[in-house]
Amino acid sequence: MYKYTTSSFTTRLGMRPIVARALYSSSASSPIKRVAVVGGGQMGAGIAQVSATFEHGVTLIDVNAEALERGQKYMAKSLARVAKKKFPAEPNVASDWVEAVLGRVRPTTSLSEGVRSADLVVEAVVENIGVKQKLFGDIAQAAPGHCLLASNTSSLPIGRIAEHLDAEAKARTLGLHFFNPVPQMKLVEVVRAEHTGAQAIESAVAFVESIGKAPAVCKDTPGFIVNRLLLPYMMEAIRLLERGAAEARDIDTAMKLGAGYPMGPFELCDYVGLDTLKFITDGWFKEGDGLRGDKAFAASPKLDELVAAGHLGVKSGRGFYDYSASKKK
Ligand code: CAA
Ligand code: NAD
């Protein structure tokens, strides 16, 4: 029986309370100093930003130079929001701070060069098993032998991503699942696959705490904790819309005002990315451990139609809502 507490976060590793630490200073307790983030999309840029905020040296790697540029813009915009609150009366100090944090993130399109001296690599590329397996092989070849290898996958088994690695590299491989928007969301799921070593979990938890986040350690099961509960809810909201029970706007209003959610399910789908949502649910329906054929994850005509039209949500300017006039719904 666990004691219920609202005053502090606790972890499953000995139920240690997360020690309140000085905001934005790096933690001496984490052996991880250099972080490489692979994938400069919304998640990768967020992970790079937060790591650099807490004084880690960061390389941000993407196959696409334009994605790196977009990632830098995302970080600059997000950091400006943070800086405005951190230094409310000192605009010059705020902009110097933003520049200093951005200066700790080095963008590159070269994987081997980007991971060469990393203590931790966090992969945040497209949700595709083949792409991730190939990437982990390449990363394991190019990164130092002590480096932790982490995936930010939403839905794919860490065990499968690491399938082709040798036993020693597998022991250093785990899931580090961040939440969107990374600068704001406090949780990181630390996912222990069957092959993950205890030392890797310990170091990963220390890293998560060093960047001001709360770790939740869990096993390598589909959706880990949050997505296993969140995805059925999001898909059921889409079915409600498909059945004509209510308009998207009204369903969103209902869940925000009637259930206290910060975003309605359609705002959340658009925020996550409809392509990512489809990758997750299609994957689970076809081959999710214990979820194969589960009708909660069956294809949705509405979702398929939007993705086929390139309406991927906030990131493409249109999804269930149109963001072309205002960036925010
Ligand atoms: N960078 C920096 N700060 C940000 C930010 C960003 N990208 N986005 C929001 N913020 C900050 C704002 O500055 C503001 O800070 P203060 O309260 O200190 O002033 C705060 O967050 C609230 O922002 P807003 O007032 O603009 O808007 P809001 O109140 O609607 O909050 C939100 C925005 C935090 C995103 C909130 O709507 C929310 O929590 N939504 C739910 C998000 C969620 O469920 N995420 C998980 C998705 S699932 C997932 O990620 C896993 C997966 O694998 C798919
Ligand atoms: P995104 O589409 O915004 O970005 C993906 C990036 O990966 C793109 O910039 C792309 O150019 C790059 N990329 C693709 N293949 C690559 C490769 N081989 N090497 C380097 N870069 C490559 O996607 P995202 O929303 O940031 O999601 C990334 C990962 O994070 C996915 O696994 C997703 O499931 C997971 N995730 C997403 C969310 C979310 O809310 N969007 C939340 C948690 C986890």
Tab-separated table of C-alpha atoms and ligand atoms in Angstrom:
chain	number	residue	atom	x	y	z
A	1	MET	CA	0.000	0.000	0.000
A	2	TYR	CA	1.432	3.411	-0.980
A	3	LYS	CA	0.848	6.504	1.040
A	4	TYR	CA	-1.086	9.152	-0.864
A	5	THR	CA	0.727	12.474	-0.976
A	6	THR	CA	0.036	15.729	-2.752
A	7	SER	CA	2.996	17.606	-1.359
A	8	SER	CA	5.833	15.979	-3.277
A	9	PHE	CA	6.456	13.842	-6.318
A	10	THR	CA	7.671	10.367	-5.516
A	11	THR	CA	9.331	7.710	-7.612
A	12	ARG	CA	9.187	3.936	-7.547
A	13	LEU	CA	12.930	3.837	-6.907
A	14	GLY	CA	12.661	3.690	-3.132
A	15	MET	CA	9.838	6.280	-3.194
A	16	ARG	CA	12.415	9.043	-2.925
A	17	PRO	CA	10.935	12.504	-2.854
A	18	ILE	CA	12.324	14.641	-5.650
A	19	VAL	CA	14.477	17.178	-3.922
A	20	ALA	CA	13.546	20.759	-4.658
A	21	ARG	CA	16.492	22.176	-6.533
A	22	ALA	CA	17.611	25.589	-7.643
A	23	LEU	CA	15.735	26.353	-10.837
A	24	TYR	CA	17.800	26.040	-14.010
A	25	SER	CA	21.103	25.062	-12.413
A	26	SER	CA	22.678	21.811	-13.478
A	27	SER	CA	22.668	18.897	-11.041
A	28	ALA	CA	26.020	17.641	-9.830
A	29	SER	CA	24.384	14.289	-8.997
A	30	SER	CA	23.847	13.312	-12.648
A	31	PRO	CA	26.882	11.791	-14.358
A	32	ILE	CA	25.354	12.847	-17.675
A	33	LYS	CA	26.799	16.102	-18.979
A	34	ARG	CA	26.581	15.830	-22.786
A	35	VAL	CA	23.274	14.998	-24.421
A	36	ALA	CA	22.627	14.231	-28.091
A	37	VAL	CA	19.031	14.471	-29.292
A	38	VAL	CA	18.196	12.787	-32.601
A	39	GLY	CA	15.178	14.311	-34.359
A	40	GLY	CA	14.644	18.070	-34.329
A	41	GLY	CA	10.819	18.045	-34.441
A	42	GLN	CA	8.530	19.298	-31.704
A	43	MET	CA	9.686	16.692	-29.154
A	44	GLY	CA	13.395	16.670	-30.026
A	45	ALA	CA	13.615	20.465	-29.922
A	46	GLY	CA	11.834	20.485	-26.553
A	47	ILE	CA	14.155	17.847	-25.076
A	48	ALA	CA	17.224	19.721	-26.391
A	49	GLN	CA	15.903	22.992	-24.970
A	50	VAL	CA	15.254	21.625	-21.494
A	51	SER	CA	18.617	19.806	-21.364
A	52	ALA	CA	20.437	23.012	-22.366
A	53	THR	CA	18.408	25.049	-19.878
A	54	PHE	CA	19.867	22.863	-17.136
A	55	GLU	CA	23.384	23.450	-18.468
A	56	HIS	CA	23.973	20.238	-20.335
A	57	GLY	CA	25.928	20.546	-23.576
A	58	VAL	CA	23.568	19.436	-26.352
A	59	THR	CA	23.790	18.408	-29.996
A	60	LEU	CA	20.515	18.397	-31.936
A	61	ILE	CA	20.629	16.054	-34.931
A	62	ASP	CA	18.183	15.804	-37.819
A	63	VAL	CA	18.426	14.424	-41.360
A	64	ASN	CA	16.644	17.555	-42.520
A	65	ALA	CA	18.449	20.923	-42.200
A	66	GLU	CA	15.128	22.783	-42.430
A	67	ALA	CA	13.793	20.784	-39.486
A	68	LEU	CA	16.835	21.933	-37.491
A	69	GLU	CA	16.027	25.545	-38.355
A	70	ARG	CA	12.409	25.036	-37.287
A	71	GLY	CA	13.659	23.388	-34.084
A	72	GLN	CA	15.833	26.397	-33.293
A	73	LYS	CA	12.879	28.736	-33.842
A	74	TYR	CA	10.707	26.567	-31.572
A	75	MET	CA	13.362	26.726	-28.844
A	76	ALA	CA	13.857	30.497	-29.177
A	77	LYS	CA	10.115	31.122	-28.910
A	78	SER	CA	9.620	28.787	-25.986
A	79	LEU	CA	12.686	30.112	-24.129
A	80	ALA	CA	11.418	33.669	-24.591
A	81	ARG	CA	8.222	32.654	-22.726
A	82	VAL	CA	10.251	31.094	-19.942
A	83	ALA	CA	12.649	34.080	-19.755
A	84	LYS	CA	9.793	36.580	-19.519
A	85	LYS	CA	8.638	34.900	-16.322
A	86	LYS	CA	12.144	34.289	-14.966
A	87	PHE	CA	13.353	37.883	-15.463
A	88	PRO	CA	10.118	39.925	-15.573
A	89	ALA	CA	11.758	43.314	-15.011
A	90	GLU	CA	15.033	42.717	-16.875
A	91	PRO	CA	14.490	42.311	-20.632
A	92	ASN	CA	18.213	42.498	-21.432
A	93	VAL	CA	19.095	39.837	-18.881
A	94	ALA	CA	16.233	37.733	-20.269
A	95	SER	CA	17.496	37.927	-23.850
A	96	ASP	CA	21.104	37.212	-22.758
A	97	TRP	CA	19.828	34.139	-20.909
A	98	VAL	CA	17.924	32.929	-23.987
A	99	GLU	CA	21.063	33.384	-26.114
A	100	ALA	CA	23.190	31.516	-23.559
A	101	VAL	CA	20.801	28.545	-23.494
A	102	LEU	CA	20.530	28.461	-27.297
A	103	GLY	CA	24.323	28.661	-27.477
A	104	ARG	CA	24.561	25.336	-25.646
A	105	VAL	CA	22.608	23.574	-28.434
A	106	ARG	CA	24.683	22.682	-31.484
A	107	PRO	CA	22.619	21.641	-34.517
A	108	THR	CA	24.023	19.116	-36.984
A	109	THR	CA	22.870	16.804	-39.764
A	110	SER	CA	25.696	14.327	-39.037
A	111	LEU	CA	24.616	11.521	-36.693
A	112	SER	CA	28.105	10.121	-36.120
A	113	GLU	CA	29.582	13.499	-35.323
A	114	GLY	CA	26.601	14.505	-33.175
A	115	VAL	CA	26.684	11.457	-30.858
A	116	ARG	CA	30.488	11.000	-30.785
A	117	SER	CA	31.030	12.409	-27.278
A	118	ALA	CA	27.561	12.001	-25.787
A	119	ASP	CA	26.829	10.547	-22.337
A	120	LEU	CA	23.161	10.163	-23.303
A	121	VAL	CA	21.440	9.952	-26.690
A	122	VAL	CA	17.676	10.579	-26.789
A	123	GLU	CA	16.056	9.497	-30.047
A	124	ALA	CA	12.904	11.455	-31.053
A	125	VAL	CA	12.379	10.696	-34.749
A	126	VAL	CA	9.275	9.530	-36.576
A	127	GLU	CA	7.259	6.741	-34.857
A	128	ASN	CA	8.385	3.921	-37.159
A	129	ILE	CA	9.988	0.703	-35.914
A	130	GLY	CA	12.220	0.164	-38.963
A	131	VAL	CA	13.597	3.711	-38.835
A	132	LYS	CA	14.244	3.485	-35.095
A	133	GLN	CA	15.908	0.036	-35.266
A	134	LYS	CA	18.286	1.204	-37.995
A	135	LEU	CA	19.032	4.394	-36.098
A	136	PHE	CA	19.830	2.566	-32.842
A	137	GLY	CA	22.297	0.361	-34.732
A	138	ASP	CA	24.010	3.463	-36.138
A	139	ILE	CA	23.973	5.268	-32.786
A	140	ALA	CA	25.441	2.264	-30.917
A	141	GLN	CA	28.290	2.169	-33.470
A	142	ALA	CA	29.117	5.879	-33.219
A	143	ALA	CA	28.481	6.739	-29.543
A	144	PRO	CA	30.975	6.092	-26.694
A	145	GLY	CA	30.750	2.722	-24.888
A	146	HIS	CA	29.371	4.255	-21.679
A	147	CYS	CA	26.602	6.232	-23.428
A	148	LEU	CA	22.947	5.648	-22.431
A	149	LEU	CA	20.727	4.995	-25.459
A	150	ALA	CA	17.162	6.218	-24.967
A	151	SER	CA	14.069	6.366	-27.147
A	152	ASN	CA	11.253	8.873	-26.718
A	153	THR	CA	8.853	6.512	-28.509
A	154	SER	CA	5.166	6.924	-27.653
A	155	SER	CA	4.138	3.375	-28.399
A	156	LEU	CA	6.870	1.084	-29.731
A	157	PRO	CA	8.444	-1.586	-27.488
A	158	ILE	CA	11.937	-0.574	-26.352
A	159	GLY	CA	12.835	-4.288	-26.592
A	160	ARG	CA	12.035	-4.269	-30.319
A	161	ILE	CA	13.862	-1.001	-30.984
A	162	ALA	CA	16.988	-2.540	-29.398
A	163	GLU	CA	16.433	-5.980	-31.000
A	164	HIS	CA	19.545	-5.931	-33.210
A	165	LEU	CA	21.983	-4.533	-30.612
A	166	ASP	CA	24.463	-6.695	-28.716
A	167	ALA	CA	23.792	-7.548	-25.047
A	168	GLU	CA	26.142	-4.880	-23.715
A	169	ALA	CA	24.462	-2.096	-25.735
A	170	LYS	CA	21.009	-3.488	-24.843
A	171	ALA	CA	21.848	-3.075	-21.140
A	172	ARG	CA	22.338	0.661	-21.820
A	173	THR	CA	19.079	1.020	-23.789
A	174	LEU	CA	15.816	2.248	-22.269
A	175	GLY	CA	12.834	4.501	-22.859
A	176	LEU	CA	12.806	8.154	-21.786
A	177	HIS	CA	9.295	9.277	-22.642
A	178	PHE	CA	8.803	13.040	-22.466
A	179	PHE	CA	5.457	14.821	-22.834
A	180	ASN	CA	4.360	17.609	-25.115
A	181	PRO	CA	5.062	20.518	-24.591
A	182	VAL	CA	8.354	19.330	-23.089
A	183	PRO	CA	9.306	22.651	-21.451
A	184	GLN	CA	6.034	22.672	-19.520
A	185	MET	CA	5.180	19.024	-18.787
A	186	LYS	CA	6.854	17.746	-15.628
A	187	LEU	CA	6.731	13.981	-16.199
A	188	VAL	CA	9.235	11.683	-17.906
A	189	GLU	CA	8.460	7.950	-18.012
A	190	VAL	CA	11.655	5.921	-17.547
A	191	VAL	CA	10.975	2.647	-19.342
A	192	ARG	CA	12.789	-0.484	-18.267
A	193	ALA	CA	12.949	-3.142	-20.984
A	194	GLU	CA	13.797	-6.731	-20.042
A	195	HIS	CA	17.409	-6.188	-21.064
A	196	THR	CA	17.903	-2.745	-19.441
A	197	GLY	CA	20.513	-2.740	-16.669
A	198	ALA	CA	19.829	-1.343	-13.182
A	199	GLN	CA	22.699	1.135	-13.603
A	200	ALA	CA	21.111	2.565	-16.751
A	201	ILE	CA	17.806	3.129	-14.929
A	202	GLU	CA	19.585	4.745	-11.980
A	203	SER	CA	21.537	7.132	-14.273
A	204	ALA	CA	18.442	7.947	-16.309
A	205	VAL	CA	16.433	8.793	-13.178
A	206	ALA	CA	19.274	11.063	-11.978
A	207	PHE	CA	19.318	12.767	-15.396
A	208	VAL	CA	15.537	13.309	-15.384
A	209	GLU	CA	15.756	14.869	-11.934
A	210	SER	CA	18.723	17.008	-13.063
A	211	ILE	CA	16.500	18.685	-15.664
A	212	GLY	CA	13.760	19.470	-13.145
A	213	LYS	CA	11.383	16.700	-14.213
A	214	ALA	CA	9.653	13.944	-12.256
A	215	PRO	CA	10.521	10.367	-13.311
A	216	ALA	CA	7.995	7.530	-13.285
A	217	VAL	CA	9.714	4.169	-13.759
A	218	CYS	CA	7.654	1.558	-15.599
A	219	LYS	CA	7.890	-1.660	-17.588
A	220	ASP	CA	8.077	-1.885	-21.364
A	221	THR	CA	4.367	-2.462	-22.051
A	222	PRO	CA	2.376	-0.752	-24.849
A	223	GLY	CA	1.791	2.919	-24.060
A	224	PHE	CA	3.725	2.612	-20.786
A	225	ILE	CA	1.459	4.445	-18.298
A	226	VAL	CA	0.137	7.695	-19.726
A	227	ASN	CA	-0.510	6.731	-23.354
A	228	ARG	CA	-2.102	3.409	-22.372
A	229	LEU	CA	-4.782	5.476	-20.634
A	230	LEU	CA	-4.806	8.553	-22.885
A	231	LEU	CA	-4.990	6.968	-26.366
A	232	PRO	CA	-8.280	5.054	-25.808
A	233	TYR	CA	-9.791	8.331	-24.573
A	234	MET	CA	-8.587	10.285	-27.627
A	235	MET	CA	-9.812	7.609	-30.060
A	236	GLU	CA	-13.192	7.382	-28.323
A	237	ALA	CA	-13.605	11.152	-28.703
A	238	ILE	CA	-13.029	10.781	-32.468
A	239	ARG	CA	-15.656	7.995	-32.617
A	240	LEU	CA	-18.092	10.259	-30.743
A	241	LEU	CA	-17.562	12.870	-33.459
A	242	GLU	CA	-17.916	10.250	-36.216
A	243	ARG	CA	-21.216	9.078	-34.714
A	244	GLY	CA	-22.451	12.681	-34.824
A	245	ALA	CA	-22.969	12.820	-31.072
A	246	ALA	CA	-21.562	16.361	-30.875
A	247	GLU	CA	-19.266	18.805	-32.657
A	248	ALA	CA	-15.529	18.747	-31.875
A	249	ARG	CA	-15.734	22.185	-30.250
A	250	ASP	CA	-18.527	21.049	-27.919
A	251	ILE	CA	-16.745	17.818	-26.988
A	252	ASP	CA	-13.633	19.869	-26.161
A	253	THR	CA	-15.631	22.343	-24.093
A	254	ALA	CA	-17.348	19.482	-22.286
A	255	MET	CA	-14.095	17.779	-21.279
A	256	LYS	CA	-12.431	21.023	-20.222
A	257	LEU	CA	-15.326	22.374	-18.192
A	258	GLY	CA	-16.941	19.111	-17.154
A	259	ALA	CA	-13.867	17.031	-16.403
A	260	GLY	CA	-11.233	19.694	-15.721
A	261	TYR	CA	-8.851	18.697	-18.531
A	262	PRO	CA	-6.492	21.496	-19.637
A	263	MET	CA	-7.215	20.743	-23.311
A	264	GLY	CA	-10.159	19.047	-24.971
A	265	PRO	CA	-9.452	15.743	-26.801
A	266	PHE	CA	-9.426	17.343	-30.281
A	267	GLU	CA	-7.105	20.130	-29.182
A	268	LEU	CA	-4.897	17.414	-27.717
A	269	CYS	CA	-4.994	15.262	-30.891
A	270	ASP	CA	-3.964	18.304	-32.951
A	271	TYR	CA	-1.249	19.145	-30.429
A	272	VAL	CA	0.258	15.646	-30.428
A	273	GLY	CA	0.114	15.400	-34.245
A	274	LEU	CA	-2.442	13.333	-36.166
A	275	ASP	CA	0.270	11.386	-38.005
A	276	THR	CA	1.804	10.367	-34.678
A	277	LEU	CA	-1.637	9.405	-33.359
A	278	LYS	CA	-2.249	7.248	-36.427
A	279	PHE	CA	1.211	5.600	-36.238
A	280	ILE	CA	0.512	4.675	-32.617
A	281	THR	CA	-3.009	3.274	-33.041
A	282	ASP	CA	-2.323	1.464	-36.339
A	283	GLY	CA	0.745	-0.139	-34.779
A	284	TRP	CA	-1.116	-1.329	-31.700
A	285	PHE	CA	-4.083	-2.614	-33.719
A	286	LYS	CA	-1.764	-4.636	-35.990
A	287	GLU	CA	0.806	-5.911	-33.515
A	288	GLY	CA	0.549	-4.341	-30.062
A	289	ASP	CA	1.329	-6.817	-27.308
A	290	GLY	CA	-2.111	-7.749	-25.924
A	291	LEU	CA	-3.776	-5.060	-28.069
A	292	ARG	CA	-3.823	-6.752	-31.495
A	293	GLY	CA	-7.314	-6.309	-33.000
A	294	ASP	CA	-8.500	-4.206	-30.044
A	295	LYS	CA	-11.360	-2.153	-31.466
A	296	ALA	CA	-10.360	0.867	-29.378
A	297	PHE	CA	-7.458	1.266	-31.820
A	298	ALA	CA	-9.195	0.308	-35.093
A	299	ALA	CA	-8.696	2.760	-37.974
A	300	SER	CA	-10.875	5.863	-37.821
A	301	PRO	CA	-12.150	7.159	-41.192
A	302	LYS	CA	-12.001	10.753	-39.928
A	303	LEU	CA	-8.405	10.433	-38.723
A	304	ASP	CA	-7.350	8.651	-41.927
A	305	GLU	CA	-8.965	11.351	-44.058
A	306	LEU	CA	-7.182	14.190	-42.225
A	307	VAL	CA	-3.775	12.478	-42.315
A	308	ALA	CA	-4.147	11.614	-46.040
A	309	ALA	CA	-4.881	15.302	-46.730
A	310	GLY	CA	-1.717	16.340	-44.834
A	311	HIS	CA	-3.750	17.933	-42.026
A	312	LEU	CA	-1.532	16.811	-39.168
A	313	GLY	CA	-2.628	19.274	-36.490
A	314	VAL	CA	-0.896	22.335	-35.037
A	315	LYS	CA	2.440	21.497	-36.680
A	316	SER	CA	0.967	21.619	-40.225
A	317	GLY	CA	-1.467	24.484	-39.536
A	318	ARG	CA	-4.605	22.367	-39.744
A	319	GLY	CA	-6.085	19.258	-38.140
A	320	PHE	CA	-9.459	18.994	-36.456
A	321	TYR	CA	-9.120	22.793	-36.192
A	322	ASP	CA	-7.690	25.371	-38.570
A	323	TYR	CA	-4.693	27.215	-37.111
A	324	SER	CA	-3.955	29.421	-40.120
A	325	ALA	CA	-5.573	32.539	-38.624
A	326	SER	CA	-4.420	32.118	-35.033
A	327	LYS	CA	-1.666	29.827	-33.868
A	328	LYS	CA	-3.672	28.772	-30.812
A	329	LYS	CA	-7.138	27.359	-30.369
B	1	CAA	N1	7.287	26.491	-23.836
B	1	CAA	C1	7.387	27.145	-22.660
B	1	CAA	N2	6.339	27.384	-21.856
B	1	CAA	C2	5.138	26.953	-22.275
B	1	CAA	C3	4.952	26.272	-23.485
B	1	CAA	C4	6.091	26.033	-24.283
B	1	CAA	N3	6.029	25.375	-25.448
B	1	CAA	N4	3.649	25.968	-23.623
B	1	CAA	C5	3.034	26.448	-22.538
B	1	CAA	N5	3.925	27.048	-21.727
B	1	CAA	C6	3.652	27.678	-20.449
B	1	CAA	C7	3.156	29.107	-20.545
B	1	CAA	O1	4.198	30.057	-20.619
B	1	CAA	C8	2.346	29.243	-19.270
B	1	CAA	O2	3.193	29.448	-18.152
B	1	CAA	P1	2.666	30.173	-16.800
B	1	CAA	O3	1.417	29.453	-16.369
B	1	CAA	O4	3.805	30.000	-15.845
B	1	CAA	O5	2.406	31.581	-17.219
B	1	CAA	C9	1.755	27.857	-19.081
B	1	CAA	O6	2.565	26.973	-19.845
B	1	CAA	C10	0.335	27.794	-19.558
B	1	CAA	O7	0.316	28.152	-20.946
B	1	CAA	P2	-0.838	28.962	-21.657
B	1	CAA	O8	-1.419	29.948	-20.668
B	1	CAA	O9	-0.350	29.490	-22.949
B	1	CAA	O10	-1.897	27.875	-22.069
B	1	CAA	P3	-2.604	26.772	-21.218
B	1	CAA	O11	-2.921	27.228	-19.855
B	1	CAA	O12	-3.676	26.258	-22.105
B	1	CAA	O13	-1.479	25.634	-21.084
B	1	CAA	C11	-0.608	23.605	-21.859
B	1	CAA	C12	-0.886	25.065	-22.183
B	1	CAA	C13	0.487	23.515	-20.766
B	1	CAA	C14	-0.103	22.954	-23.124
B	1	CAA	C15	-1.932	22.949	-21.315
B	1	CAA	O14	-2.988	23.220	-22.220
B	1	CAA	C16	-1.815	21.467	-21.125
B	1	CAA	O15	-1.285	20.978	-20.124
B	1	CAA	N6	-2.358	20.685	-22.094
B	1	CAA	C17	-2.344	19.233	-22.057
B	1	CAA	C18	-1.030	18.765	-22.638
B	1	CAA	C19	-0.919	17.277	-22.597
B	1	CAA	O16	-1.812	16.538	-22.201
B	1	CAA	N7	0.245	16.792	-23.030
B	1	CAA	C20	0.505	15.399	-23.145
B	1	CAA	C21	0.217	14.944	-24.563
B	1	CAA	S1	0.480	13.215	-24.774
B	1	CAA	C22	2.127	13.086	-24.980
B	1	CAA	O17	2.863	14.036	-25.008
B	1	CAA	C23	2.660	11.698	-25.092
B	1	CAA	C24	2.705	11.064	-26.418
B	1	CAA	O18	3.525	10.155	-26.568
B	1	CAA	C25	1.802	11.408	-27.521
B	2	NAD	P1	7.980	15.350	-35.592
B	2	NAD	O1	7.339	14.870	-36.843
B	2	NAD	O2	7.668	16.725	-35.087
B	2	NAD	O3	9.581	15.266	-35.738
B	2	NAD	C1	10.293	14.134	-36.177
B	2	NAD	C2	11.643	14.608	-36.692
B	2	NAD	O4	12.473	13.466	-36.915
B	2	NAD	C3	11.564	15.355	-38.032
B	2	NAD	O5	12.195	16.618	-37.898
B	2	NAD	C4	12.335	14.465	-39.005
B	2	NAD	O6	13.065	15.204	-39.986
B	2	NAD	C5	13.276	13.732	-38.071
B	2	NAD	N1	13.791	12.459	-38.571
B	2	NAD	C6	13.113	11.471	-39.222
B	2	NAD	N2	13.949	10.422	-39.458
B	2	NAD	C7	15.167	10.761	-38.947
B	2	NAD	C8	16.423	10.097	-38.863
B	2	NAD	N3	16.600	8.884	-39.355
B	2	NAD	N4	17.461	10.751	-38.254
B	2	NAD	C9	17.300	11.982	-37.746
B	2	NAD	N5	16.122	12.668	-37.793
B	2	NAD	C10	15.074	12.052	-38.380
B	2	NAD	O7	7.651	14.260	-34.475
B	2	NAD	P2	7.504	14.442	-32.891
B	2	NAD	O8	6.107	14.794	-32.564
B	2	NAD	O9	8.633	15.276	-32.387
B	2	NAD	O10	7.692	12.914	-32.405
B	2	NAD	C11	8.965	12.321	-32.366
B	2	NAD	C12	8.927	11.077	-31.496
B	2	NAD	O11	8.470	11.432	-30.171
B	2	NAD	C13	7.989	9.982	-31.987
B	2	NAD	O12	8.538	8.729	-31.643
B	2	NAD	C14	6.707	10.243	-31.180
B	2	NAD	O13	5.905	9.108	-31.052
B	2	NAD	C15	7.317	10.657	-29.851
B	2	NAD	N6	6.454	11.483	-29.009
B	2	NAD	C16	5.628	12.407	-29.573
B	2	NAD	C17	4.835	13.204	-28.738
B	2	NAD	C18	3.927	14.243	-29.319
B	2	NAD	O14	3.050	14.738	-28.598
B	2	NAD	N7	4.072	14.625	-30.574
B	2	NAD	C19	4.923	13.069	-27.342
B	2	NAD	C20	5.813	12.107	-26.801
B	2	NAD	C21	6.559	11.315	-27.648
